[in-house]
XYZ file of C-alpha atoms in Angstrom:
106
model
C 0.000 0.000 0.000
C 1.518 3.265 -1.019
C 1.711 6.260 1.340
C -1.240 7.946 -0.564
C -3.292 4.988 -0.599
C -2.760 4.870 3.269
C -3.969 8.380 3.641
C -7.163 8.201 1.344
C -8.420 5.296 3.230
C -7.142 6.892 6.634
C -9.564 10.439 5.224
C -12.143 7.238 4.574
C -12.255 5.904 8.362
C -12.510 9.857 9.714
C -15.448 10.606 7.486
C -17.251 6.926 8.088
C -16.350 7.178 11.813
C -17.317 10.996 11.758
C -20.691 9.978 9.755
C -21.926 7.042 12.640
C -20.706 9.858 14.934
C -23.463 12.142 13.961
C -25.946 8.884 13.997
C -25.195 8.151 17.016
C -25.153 11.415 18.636
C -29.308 12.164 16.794
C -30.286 8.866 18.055
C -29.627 9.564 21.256
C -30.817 12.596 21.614
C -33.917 11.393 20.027
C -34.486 8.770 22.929
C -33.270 11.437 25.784
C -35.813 13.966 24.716
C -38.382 11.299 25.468
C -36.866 10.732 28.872
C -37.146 12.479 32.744
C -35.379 15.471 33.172
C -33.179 13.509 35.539
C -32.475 10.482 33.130
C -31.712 12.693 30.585
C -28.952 14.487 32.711
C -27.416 10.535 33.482
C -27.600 9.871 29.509
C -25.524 13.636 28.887
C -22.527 12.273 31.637
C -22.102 9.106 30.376
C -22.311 9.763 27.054
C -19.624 13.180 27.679
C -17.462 10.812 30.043
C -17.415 8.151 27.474
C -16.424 10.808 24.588
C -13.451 11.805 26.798
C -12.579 9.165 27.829
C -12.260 7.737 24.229
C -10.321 11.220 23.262
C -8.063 10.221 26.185
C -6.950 6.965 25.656
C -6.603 7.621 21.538
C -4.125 10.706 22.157
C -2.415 8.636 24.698
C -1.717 5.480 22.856
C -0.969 7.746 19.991
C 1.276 9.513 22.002
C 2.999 6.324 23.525
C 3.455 4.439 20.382
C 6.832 6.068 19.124
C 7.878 6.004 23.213
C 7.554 2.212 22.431
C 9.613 2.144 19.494
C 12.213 4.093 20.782
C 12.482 1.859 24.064
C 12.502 -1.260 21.252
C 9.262 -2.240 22.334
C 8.083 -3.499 19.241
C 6.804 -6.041 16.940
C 5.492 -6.255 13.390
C 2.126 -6.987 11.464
C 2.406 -10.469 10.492
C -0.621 -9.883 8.029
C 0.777 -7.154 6.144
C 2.994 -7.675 2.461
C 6.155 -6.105 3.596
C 6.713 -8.681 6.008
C 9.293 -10.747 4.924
C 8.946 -15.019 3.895
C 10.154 -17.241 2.076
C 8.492 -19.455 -1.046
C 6.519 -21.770 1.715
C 5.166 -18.627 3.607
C 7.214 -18.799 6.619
C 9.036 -15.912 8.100
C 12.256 -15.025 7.334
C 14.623 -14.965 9.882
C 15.591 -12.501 11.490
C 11.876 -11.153 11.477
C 11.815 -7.881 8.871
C 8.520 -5.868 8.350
C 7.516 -2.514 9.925
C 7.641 -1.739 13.539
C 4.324 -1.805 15.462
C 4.779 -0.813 18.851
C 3.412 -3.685 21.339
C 1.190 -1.130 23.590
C -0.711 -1.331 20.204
C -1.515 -4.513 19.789
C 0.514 -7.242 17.464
């Protein structure tokens, strides 16, 4: 996947995740304005807690990632092309692909 091709589908996942934001966000307040006063103020703080909370713990494992490189910390995407094998499919030793740093996930 070229860098550009990597960037249009990143654009992709904002505007899709943006698009079931806005769903989300009239369907609820579609069901709160049907609710108690006080029910409706419980529905606002959890869904403005779970917003930050999500805001939070994307910037930090964004943040974190190249902390994890730098400490070697890392793996790579077995799934992805540039990772190196051999005719029968099995990895080339030592293991060559790009870095994915493990508080992400490998």
């Amino acid at each position: 996947m070229s860098e550009d091709e990597g960037e249009e589908s990143r654009r992709l996942l904002v505007w899709v995740t943006g698009a079931l934001a806005a769903f989300a966000v009239s369907a609820l307040v579609g069901v709160g304005q049907s609710l108690p006063r006080n029910l409706q103020v419980s529905l606002a703080a959890n869904v403005g807690l779970s917003a930050l909370g999500f805001v939070a713990t994307a910037s930090i494992i964004g943040g974190l990632g190249q902390c994890f490189i730098k400490a070697n910390l890392r793996g790579i995407d077995l799934n992805k092309r540039t990772t190196k094998r051999d005719a029968e499919g099995n990895l080339v030793r030592p293991i060559e692909g790009i870095p994915i740093p493990e508080s992400q996930g490998t």
